[in-house]
Short mmCIF file of C-alpha atoms in Angstrom, two decimals:
data_model
loop_
_atom_site.label_atom_id
_atom_site.label_comp_id
_atom_site.label_asym_id
_atom_site.label_seq_id
_atom_site.Cartn_x
_atom_site.Cartn_y
_atom_site.Cartn_z
CA MET Z 1 13.53 5.43 -45.63
CA SER Z 2 14.18 4.23 -42.07
CA LEU Z 3 15.92 7.52 -41.29
CA ASP Z 4 12.83 9.49 -42.31
CA ASN Z 5 10.64 7.22 -40.18
CA ASN Z 6 12.86 7.76 -37.14
CA ASP Z 7 12.93 11.52 -37.70
CA ALA Z 8 9.13 11.57 -37.65
CA HIS Z 9 9.26 10.45 -34.00
CA LEU Z 10 11.86 13.00 -32.92
CA PRO Z 11 10.54 15.96 -30.92
CA THR Z 12 10.78 19.30 -32.70
CA LEU Z 13 12.19 22.46 -31.15
CA ASP Z 14 8.60 23.66 -30.69
CA ASP Z 15 7.77 20.42 -28.83
CA LEU Z 16 10.65 20.89 -26.41
CA GLU Z 17 10.02 24.59 -25.86
CA SER Z 18 6.34 23.92 -25.19
CA LEU Z 19 7.30 21.37 -22.55
CA PHE Z 20 10.17 23.18 -20.81
CA VAL Z 21 9.67 26.93 -21.32
CA ASN Z 22 7.20 28.70 -18.98
CA ASN Z 23 5.13 25.54 -18.47
CA ALA Z 24 3.04 26.07 -15.31
CA ASP Z 25 2.09 22.37 -15.03
CA LEU Z 26 5.72 21.29 -15.17
CA ASP Z 27 6.63 23.96 -12.61
CA ASN Z 28 3.97 22.63 -10.24
CA ILE Z 29 5.32 19.08 -10.53
CA ARG Z 30 8.88 20.32 -10.00
CA ALA Z 31 7.79 22.21 -6.89
CA HIS Z 32 6.08 19.09 -5.53
CA LEU Z 33 9.09 16.86 -6.13
CA SER Z 34 11.59 19.36 -4.72
CA ARG Z 35 9.65 20.17 -1.56
CA PHE Z 36 11.87 19.69 1.46
CA ASN Z 37 11.12 16.73 3.71
CA PRO Z 38 13.91 15.76 6.14
CA ILE Z 39 12.80 12.13 6.29
CA LYS Z 40 13.09 11.81 2.51
CA THR Z 41 16.26 13.88 2.39
CA MET Z 42 17.96 11.33 4.66
CA GLY Z 43 16.62 8.44 2.54
CA MET Z 44 14.64 7.05 5.45
CA GLU Z 45 11.12 6.93 4.00
CA ARG Z 46 11.28 3.18 3.14
CA MET Z 47 13.43 2.06 6.07
CA GLU Z 48 11.40 -0.07 8.44
CA ILE Z 49 13.70 0.45 11.41
CA ARG Z 50 13.35 4.25 11.07
CA HIS Z 51 9.56 3.99 11.08
CA SER Z 52 9.84 1.90 14.26
CA ALA Z 53 12.00 4.63 15.81
CA ILE Z 54 9.46 7.36 14.97
CA LEU Z 55 6.54 5.25 16.19
CA GLY Z 56 8.41 4.40 19.38
CA TRP Z 57 8.81 8.12 19.99
CA LEU Z 58 5.13 8.81 19.30
CA LEU Z 59 3.93 5.95 21.52
CA ASN Z 60 6.08 6.96 24.49
CA PRO Z 61 3.98 9.14 26.88
CA GLN Z 62 7.13 10.63 28.42
CA GLU Z 63 8.65 11.82 25.15
CA THR Z 64 9.06 15.37 23.90
CA HIS Z 65 6.09 15.43 21.52
CA GLY Z 66 3.69 16.63 24.23
CA LEU Z 67 0.96 14.11 23.37
CA GLY Z 68 1.16 12.20 26.64
CA ASP Z 69 -0.57 8.84 26.24
CA THR Z 70 -3.14 10.16 23.74
CA PHE Z 71 -1.59 8.68 20.59
CA LEU Z 72 -0.53 5.48 22.38
CA LYS Z 73 -4.10 4.72 23.48
CA ALA Z 74 -5.59 5.76 20.14
CA PHE Z 75 -3.21 3.46 18.24
CA LEU Z 76 -3.71 0.41 20.47
CA ALA Z 77 -7.49 0.88 20.68
CA GLN Z 78 -7.79 1.23 16.89
CA ALA Z 79 -5.87 -2.01 16.36
CA LEU Z 80 -8.06 -3.87 18.88
CA ARG Z 81 -11.32 -2.32 17.71
CA GLY Z 82 -13.82 -4.85 16.41
CA ASP Z 83 -11.77 -7.80 17.66
CA ASP Z 84 -14.18 -10.61 18.54
CA SER Z 85 -11.60 -12.97 20.07
CA LYS Z 86 -12.76 -12.18 23.65
CA ALA Z 87 -9.13 -11.48 24.53
CA ARG Z 88 -8.28 -8.73 27.00
CA PRO Z 89 -7.58 -5.89 27.11
CA THR Z 90 -10.21 -4.71 24.65
CA ALA Z 91 -10.26 -1.47 22.68
CA LEU Z 92 -12.65 -0.05 25.28
CA ASP Z 93 -10.34 -1.08 28.13
CA VAL Z 94 -7.43 0.72 26.50
CA SER Z 95 -9.34 3.88 25.60
CA GLN Z 96 -10.47 4.34 29.22
CA ALA Z 97 -7.14 3.50 30.87
CA ASP Z 98 -4.38 5.70 32.22
CA MET Z 99 -1.22 4.62 30.38
CA MET Z 100 1.11 7.42 31.35
CA ASP Z 101 3.34 4.83 33.03
CA ALA Z 102 3.95 2.97 29.73
CA GLU Z 103 7.53 2.02 28.87
CA ILE Z 104 8.43 1.61 25.19
CA ARG Z 105 11.27 -0.74 24.29
CA ARG Z 106 12.70 -0.87 20.78
CA GLU Z 107 14.30 -4.02 19.36
CA TRP Z 108 14.12 -5.80 22.71
CA ARG Z 109 14.84 -9.46 21.91
CA ASN Z 110 14.29 -8.57 18.21
CA ILE Z 111 10.74 -7.33 18.90
CA ASP Z 112 10.19 -4.10 16.94
CA LEU Z 113 8.28 -2.33 19.72
CA LEU Z 114 7.30 -3.56 23.17
CA VAL Z 115 4.84 -1.60 25.32
CA LEU Z 116 4.82 -2.27 29.08
CA SER Z 117 2.18 -0.76 31.36
CA PRO Z 118 2.67 -2.09 34.92
CA ARG Z 119 -0.21 -0.01 36.25
CA ASN Z 120 -2.64 -1.93 34.05
CA GLY Z 121 -0.72 -5.21 33.95
CA TRP Z 122 -0.52 -5.07 30.16
CA VAL Z 123 2.14 -5.98 27.61
CA PHE Z 124 1.79 -5.22 23.89
CA VAL Z 125 4.03 -6.82 21.27
CA ILE Z 126 4.09 -4.62 18.13
CA GLU Z 127 5.48 -6.15 14.94
CA ASN Z 128 6.13 -3.52 12.25
CA LYS Z 129 6.10 -4.57 8.58
CA PHE Z 130 6.66 -1.65 6.22
CA ASP Z 131 7.94 -3.52 3.16
CA SER Z 132 9.07 -6.90 4.48
CA GLY Z 133 6.94 -9.99 5.13
CA GLN Z 134 6.44 -12.47 7.96
CA HIS Z 135 8.97 -15.25 8.37
CA SER Z 136 10.26 -18.04 10.60
CA ASN Z 137 7.24 -18.11 12.95
CA GLN Z 138 8.52 -14.82 14.34
CA LEU Z 139 5.14 -13.73 15.73
CA GLN Z 140 4.82 -16.89 17.80
CA ARG Z 141 8.44 -16.69 18.95
CA TYR Z 142 7.97 -13.12 20.20
CA MET Z 143 4.87 -14.13 22.16
CA ASP Z 144 6.75 -17.07 23.68
CA VAL Z 145 9.57 -14.76 24.80
CA VAL Z 146 7.13 -12.29 26.37
CA ASP Z 147 5.16 -15.06 28.08
CA ALA Z 148 8.33 -16.53 29.58
CA THR Z 149 9.69 -13.15 30.68
CA PHE Z 150 6.68 -11.19 31.94
CA MET Z 151 3.57 -13.32 32.39
CA GLY Z 152 2.92 -14.58 35.89
CA SER Z 153 4.92 -11.78 37.48
CA ASP Z 154 3.41 -9.36 39.97
CA SER Z 155 3.36 -6.57 37.38
CA PHE Z 156 1.91 -8.17 34.22
CA ASN Z 157 -0.92 -10.58 33.50
CA LEU Z 158 -2.24 -9.76 30.00
CA VAL Z 159 -0.45 -9.67 26.64
CA ARG Z 160 -1.74 -8.67 23.20
CA GLY Z 161 -0.03 -8.60 19.82
CA ILE Z 162 -0.33 -5.77 17.28
CA PHE Z 163 0.58 -6.44 13.63
CA LEU Z 164 1.27 -3.17 11.78
CA THR Z 165 1.58 -3.35 7.98
CA LEU Z 166 1.84 -0.95 5.07
CA TRP Z 167 -0.62 -3.04 3.07
CA GLU Z 168 -3.43 -5.29 4.21
CA GLU Z 169 -1.92 -8.54 5.45
CA ASN Z 170 -3.27 -10.92 8.06
CA PRO Z 171 -0.92 -12.02 10.86
CA GLU Z 172 0.00 -15.69 10.88
CA ASP Z 173 -0.62 -15.78 14.64
CA ASP Z 174 -4.23 -14.96 15.58
CA ARG Z 175 -3.13 -13.45 18.89
CA TYR Z 176 -2.09 -10.37 16.91
CA ALA Z 177 -4.60 -7.70 15.89
CA PRO Z 178 -3.90 -6.16 12.43
CA ILE Z 179 -3.68 -2.44 11.75
CA GLU Z 180 -2.47 -0.58 8.66
CA TYR Z 181 -0.24 2.46 8.29
CA GLY Z 182 -3.20 4.24 6.74
CA ALA Z 183 -4.81 4.26 10.20
CA ILE Z 184 -1.79 6.16 11.55
CA CYS Z 185 -2.59 9.02 9.16
CA GLU Z 186 -6.11 9.27 10.52
CA LEU Z 187 -5.00 8.92 14.15
CA LEU Z 188 -2.32 11.61 13.88
CA ASP Z 189 -4.86 13.96 12.29
CA GLN Z 190 -7.35 13.27 15.08
CA THR Z 191 -4.93 13.41 18.02
CA ALA Z 192 -1.80 15.40 17.23
CA LEU Z 193 -2.83 17.77 14.46
CA SER Z 194 -6.43 18.49 15.43
CA GLY Z 195 -5.47 21.58 17.41
CA ARG Z 196 -6.81 20.15 20.66
CA LEU Z 197 -3.34 19.64 22.10
CA PRO Z 198 -0.71 22.40 22.19
CA LEU Z 199 2.32 21.21 20.21
CA ALA Z 200 5.68 22.86 19.84
CA PRO Z 201 6.07 24.25 16.30
CA GLU Z 202 8.99 21.95 15.52
CA VAL Z 203 6.98 18.89 16.64
CA GLU Z 204 4.02 19.86 14.48
CA THR Z 205 6.29 20.44 11.48
CA PHE Z 206 7.96 17.05 11.93
CA LEU Z 207 4.61 15.24 12.24
CA LYS Z 208 3.39 16.88 9.04
CA HIS Z 209 6.54 15.68 7.26
CA TYR Z 210 5.96 12.16 8.61
CA LEU Z 211 2.32 12.25 7.54
CA ASP Z 212 3.40 13.20 4.01
CA VAL Z 213 5.69 10.16 3.90
CA ILE Z 214 2.98 7.75 5.08
CA ARG Z 215 0.28 9.19 2.85
CA GLU Z 216 2.47 8.81 -0.22
CA ALA Z 217 3.47 5.27 0.76
CA THR Z 218 -0.16 4.22 1.31
CA GLY Z 219 -1.62 6.08 -1.67
CA MET Z 220 -3.64 8.36 0.64
CA SER Z 221 -1.95 11.60 -0.38
CA THR Z 222 -4.51 13.77 -2.18
CA GLU Z 223 -1.70 16.04 -3.36
CA GLN Z 224 0.16 13.04 -4.77
CA VAL Z 225 -3.00 11.95 -6.59
CA GLU Z 226 -3.44 15.45 -8.04
CA MET Z 227 0.20 15.52 -9.16
CA GLU Z 228 -0.22 12.12 -10.81
CA LYS Z 229 -3.31 13.39 -12.68
CA LEU Z 230 -1.37 16.47 -13.71
CA ALA Z 231 1.54 14.30 -14.87
CA ARG Z 232 -0.81 12.19 -17.02
CA GLN Z 233 -2.25 15.32 -18.60
CA LEU Z 234 1.25 16.68 -19.17
CA TYR Z 235 2.16 13.41 -20.86
CA ARG Z 236 -0.89 13.57 -23.12
CA ASP Z 237 -0.07 17.16 -24.10
CA HIS Z 238 3.66 16.55 -24.70
CA ARG Z 239 3.79 12.86 -25.50
CA ARG Z 240 6.33 12.98 -28.35
CA ALA Z 241 8.89 14.94 -26.33
CA LEU Z 242 8.42 12.88 -23.17
CA ASP Z 243 8.54 9.54 -25.01
CA PHE Z 244 11.86 10.59 -26.49
CA ILE Z 245 13.20 11.62 -23.08
CA VAL Z 246 12.07 8.38 -21.43
CA GLU Z 247 13.42 6.22 -24.25
CA HIS Z 248 16.84 7.81 -24.01
CA GLY Z 249 16.81 8.56 -20.30
CA LYS Z 250 17.10 6.45 -17.19
CA SER Z 251 15.07 3.28 -16.62
CA THR Z 252 15.10 1.01 -13.58
CA ASP Z 253 15.93 -2.67 -13.38
CA PHE Z 254 12.28 -3.26 -12.48
CA SER Z 255 11.01 -1.42 -15.56
CA PHE Z 256 13.44 -3.32 -17.79
CA ALA Z 257 12.20 -6.58 -16.24
CA CYS Z 258 8.58 -5.55 -16.91
CA ASP Z 259 9.51 -4.77 -20.52
CA ALA Z 260 10.92 -8.28 -20.82
CA VAL Z 261 7.79 -9.92 -19.35
CA PHE Z 262 4.98 -7.74 -20.71
CA GLY Z 263 6.48 -5.95 -23.72
CA GLU Z 264 7.67 -2.41 -24.43
CA ASP Z 265 5.85 0.83 -25.32
CA LEU Z 266 2.44 -0.41 -24.24
CA GLU Z 267 -0.62 1.69 -25.06
CA ASP Z 268 -3.51 2.19 -22.61
CA GLU Z 269 -5.69 -0.94 -22.45
CA ALA Z 270 -3.25 -2.89 -24.60
CA VAL Z 271 -3.71 -6.66 -24.44
CA ILE Z 272 -0.66 -8.30 -22.88
CA LYS Z 273 0.07 -12.00 -23.19
CA VAL Z 274 2.23 -13.79 -20.60
CA GLY Z 275 2.38 -17.50 -21.28
CA LYS Z 276 -1.22 -18.52 -22.00
CA ARG Z 277 -2.68 -15.66 -19.92
CA GLU Z 278 -3.94 -12.33 -21.19
CA PHE Z 279 -4.01 -9.06 -19.26
CA ILE Z 280 -5.16 -5.51 -19.98
CA PHE Z 281 -2.42 -2.94 -19.40
CA ASN Z 282 -3.16 0.05 -17.18
CA HIS Z 283 0.00 1.89 -16.06
CA SER Z 284 3.69 1.37 -15.36
CA ASP Z 285 6.41 3.34 -13.64
CA ALA Z 286 9.82 2.73 -12.11
CA HIS Z 287 8.45 0.62 -9.24
CA SER Z 288 5.02 -0.77 -10.16
CA PHE Z 289 3.08 -2.23 -13.09
CA SER Z 290 -0.75 -2.28 -13.00
CA PHE Z 291 -3.19 -4.27 -15.11
CA LEU Z 292 -6.43 -6.24 -15.11
CA PRO Z 293 -6.69 -9.94 -15.94
CA LYS Z 294 -8.52 -9.92 -19.29
CA ALA Z 295 -11.15 -12.25 -17.83
CA TRP Z 296 -11.99 -9.57 -15.22
CA TYR Z 297 -11.99 -6.83 -17.85
CA ASP Z 298 -14.37 -8.81 -20.08
CA ALA Z 299 -16.60 -9.80 -17.14
CA PHE Z 300 -17.07 -6.11 -16.30
CA GLY Z 301 -18.08 -5.37 -19.89
CA GLY Z 302 -14.76 -3.95 -21.07
CA ASP Z 303 -14.86 -0.27 -21.91
CA GLU Z 304 -18.66 -0.23 -22.36
CA TYR Z 305 -19.29 0.80 -18.74
CA TRP Z 306 -17.95 3.19 -16.16
CA TRP Z 307 -18.16 2.79 -12.41
CA HIS Z 308 -19.22 5.50 -9.95
CA GLY Z 309 -16.44 6.29 -7.48
CA CYS Z 310 -13.68 4.67 -9.54
CA GLU Z 311 -13.55 7.16 -12.41
CA ASN Z 312 -10.13 8.50 -11.36
CA TRP Z 313 -8.86 5.34 -9.67
CA TRP Z 314 -6.31 3.21 -11.52
CA ALA Z 315 -8.01 1.82 -14.67
CA GLY Z 316 -11.48 3.01 -13.60
CA PHE Z 317 -12.81 -0.49 -12.79
CA PRO Z 318 -14.06 -1.80 -9.42
CA LEU Z 319 -10.94 -4.00 -9.19
CA ILE Z 320 -7.28 -3.60 -10.02
CA THR Z 321 -4.15 -5.72 -9.82
CA TRP Z 322 -0.57 -4.56 -9.77
CA ILE Z 323 2.94 -5.84 -9.32
CA GLN Z 324 5.41 -3.99 -7.13
CA LEU Z 325 9.06 -4.43 -6.25
CA THR Z 326 9.93 -3.84 -2.60
CA SER Z 327 13.41 -3.83 -1.13
CA ASP Z 328 14.81 -4.74 2.26
CA ALA Z 329 16.42 -2.21 4.59
CA LYS Z 330 19.84 -2.61 2.94
CA GLY Z 331 18.47 -2.21 -0.58
CA ALA Z 332 20.09 -5.37 -1.97
CA SER Z 333 17.35 -8.01 -1.90
CA GLY Z 334 13.59 -7.73 -1.83
CA GLN Z 335 10.30 -9.15 -3.05
CA ILE Z 336 8.00 -9.04 -6.03
CA ARG Z 337 4.45 -8.66 -4.73
CA LEU Z 338 1.16 -9.10 -6.58
CA TYR Z 339 -1.70 -7.03 -5.20
CA ALA Z 340 -5.42 -7.17 -5.96
CA GLU Z 341 -7.76 -4.54 -4.58
CA VAL Z 342 -11.42 -3.55 -4.47
CA GLY Z 343 -11.65 0.18 -5.09
CA PRO Z 344 -13.65 3.20 -3.88
CA LEU Z 345 -17.08 2.37 -5.31
CA SER Z 346 -19.70 4.98 -4.44
CA ASP Z 347 -22.44 2.37 -3.99
CA HIS Z 348 -21.66 0.81 -0.60
CA ASP Z 349 -24.10 -2.10 -1.08
CA PHE Z 350 -22.46 -3.00 -4.39
CA ARG Z 351 -19.01 -2.83 -2.79
CA ARG Z 352 -20.09 -5.01 0.14
CA GLU Z 353 -21.70 -7.58 -2.18
CA LEU Z 354 -18.61 -7.70 -4.40
CA ILE Z 355 -16.35 -8.37 -1.39
CA ALA Z 356 -18.79 -11.02 -0.12
CA ALA Z 357 -18.85 -12.77 -3.51
CA ILE Z 358 -15.05 -12.87 -3.74
CA THR Z 359 -14.85 -14.18 -0.18
CA GLU Z 360 -17.48 -16.85 -0.85
CA VAL Z 361 -15.91 -18.18 -4.05
CA ALA Z 362 -12.52 -18.37 -2.34
CA LYS Z 363 -14.09 -20.36 0.48
CA LYS Z 364 -15.84 -22.76 -1.92
CA LYS Z 365 -12.61 -23.40 -3.80
CA SER Z 366 -10.47 -23.54 -0.61
CA LEU Z 367 -8.26 -20.70 -1.82
CA THR Z 368 -6.49 -19.56 1.35
CA THR Z 369 -4.57 -17.00 -0.72
CA ILE Z 370 -7.71 -14.85 -1.01
CA GLY Z 371 -8.95 -13.02 2.06
CA PHE Z 372 -9.95 -9.58 3.25
CA GLN Z 373 -9.00 -7.92 6.50
CA ARG Z 374 -11.59 -7.36 9.18
CA GLY Z 375 -13.81 -4.39 8.34
CA ALA Z 376 -13.00 -4.41 4.61
CA ALA Z 377 -16.68 -4.09 3.70
CA ASP Z 378 -17.50 -1.46 6.33
CA GLU Z 379 -19.17 1.72 5.14
CA GLY Z 380 -16.57 4.41 4.45
CA LYS Z 381 -13.85 1.90 3.57
CA LYS Z 382 -12.40 2.71 0.15
CA TYR Z 383 -9.53 0.33 -0.61
CA SER Z 384 -9.49 -3.38 0.30
CA LYS Z 385 -6.71 -5.72 -0.81
CA PHE Z 386 -7.40 -9.44 -0.95
CA PHE Z 387 -4.40 -11.45 -2.23
CA LYS Z 388 -2.46 -13.17 0.57
CA LYS Z 389 0.93 -14.92 0.53
CA ASN Z 390 1.42 -12.85 -2.58
CA PHE Z 391 5.17 -12.43 -2.89
CA PHE Z 392 8.31 -14.09 -4.25
CA ALA Z 393 11.78 -13.30 -2.95
CA VAL Z 394 14.36 -11.64 -5.19
CA ASP Z 395 17.86 -11.99 -3.80
CA ASP Z 396 19.24 -9.26 -6.07
CA ILE Z 397 16.82 -6.45 -6.95
CA HIS Z 398 19.34 -5.06 -9.44
CA ASP Z 399 19.25 -8.25 -11.55
CA GLN Z 400 16.65 -7.81 -14.30
CA ASP Z 401 16.45 -11.53 -15.07
CA LYS Z 402 15.76 -12.45 -11.44
CA ILE Z 403 13.08 -9.77 -11.18
CA ALA Z 404 11.47 -10.98 -14.43
CA ASN Z 405 11.48 -14.61 -13.23
CA ALA Z 406 9.84 -13.59 -9.95
CA ILE Z 407 7.14 -11.67 -11.86
CA LYS Z 408 6.39 -14.74 -13.99
CA LYS Z 409 6.27 -16.97 -10.90
CA VAL Z 410 3.85 -14.78 -8.99
CA LEU Z 411 1.53 -14.46 -12.00
CA LYS Z 412 1.61 -18.22 -12.52
CA SER Z 413 0.97 -18.97 -8.85
CA PHE Z 414 -2.19 -16.83 -8.76
CA GLU Z 415 -3.89 -18.18 -11.90
CA ALA Z 416 -6.48 -20.13 -9.88
CA GLU Z 417 -7.30 -17.04 -7.81
CA MET Z 418 -7.77 -14.88 -10.91
CA ASP Z 419 -10.03 -17.50 -12.49
CA ALA Z 420 -12.12 -17.81 -9.32
CA VAL Z 421 -12.67 -14.07 -9.06
CA ALA Z 422 -13.56 -13.83 -12.77
CA LYS Z 423 -16.47 -16.27 -12.28
CA VAL Z 424 -18.31 -14.01 -9.82
CA LEU Z 425 -17.92 -10.70 -11.65
CA PRO Z 426 -20.54 -10.93 -14.46
CA GLN Z 427 -23.37 -10.67 -11.90
CA PHE Z 428 -22.25 -7.12 -11.10
CA VAL Z 429 -22.33 -5.65 -14.62
CA SER Z 430 -25.77 -4.18 -13.89
CA HIS Z 431 -24.08 -1.77 -11.46
CA GLY Z 432 -22.06 -0.20 -14.27
CA GLN Z 433 -23.13 2.92 -16.12
CA GLU Z 434 -23.14 2.56 -19.88
CA ASP Z 435 -20.53 4.79 -21.52
CA SER Z 436 -22.39 7.19 -23.81
CA SER Z 437 -19.31 9.24 -24.75
CA GLU Z 438 -19.00 7.65 -28.18
#
């Protein structure tokens, strides 16, 4: 009897042929995955020090890219834009300056990137965080070193800090202005790849490869999004064959850890119980696991509504949470991070009010682990993360038990934040569109 039941789940020859023989969708995904990118080929796409090297090259006006100080000024001005600290130089100061004399130092006194412009008397300390987090008061220490070395000399009198992160994260030292990697995509498009500056073909090709890497890392790649949609459709069309392949193929330590915490073979919108908490499953892959706290799901009316702008975003709700495993440069240790994000709602007023409500409830309950970056509610902004201090260290990212324990810890530590957010959500149900598909 059990043998017959197992056989019922085995893919037939027709299932496998339909998936693998002359399947245009599969061919498109293969072509996307096999596309040559030298940065990926050398395994450098997640290495923070390599990103610092590329950025150092781009920021240097004397380098071979042919951009002069265009990208340097655009990057610094974007980071300083909207800063109300009254510190100098301002974004306007930078955008109007001549910075062709700038010197770029990499890893000077452990500072990722140091920009020196004697002509203007400016020093910029750039701390680059691609996957890693802040530690050991490093931002303050770097400022202290720069103050002691350069300030008060004949050449320099002003210093600013720039805090560059892959995801939204506020610097622990308020002398640093935050900027995300997503901004680099926009700045490279505007400055280097706009056609206004003549670039050597090899430079343009390299910048396009680098843009592909950043867009995929930040979730801004439209091609990646299209491939993910295609992959989901392919899975729906060939589920039996693909389930068999996945079950008997390769899994990661992270996915095994998620199986241990959340359960295996989860269906869309399955209710997951971890301890006394319930979550609604959205999606999982080798490196991330997304879900909604059930209290958020219920507050938004469950599957009775759909939300303009978020139809093809994660679970289709205005908010999402996900867990992700990041690794350090050597690939041995890392962190489990819990993210929460407001998505690309079409109604800007609704999006702004939702962000304001989350901010206000966090303030009332003194939850310093909830906070949005400057400009999160600005018109045109699509994705705004709001969990802070949201990670637990994993000293061995190949140990499933340690990963699972870190997942449980981070979920436990953010229970108060999830409860606080849930209390403000029911007021926004009126913005949802009733689902009339049934």
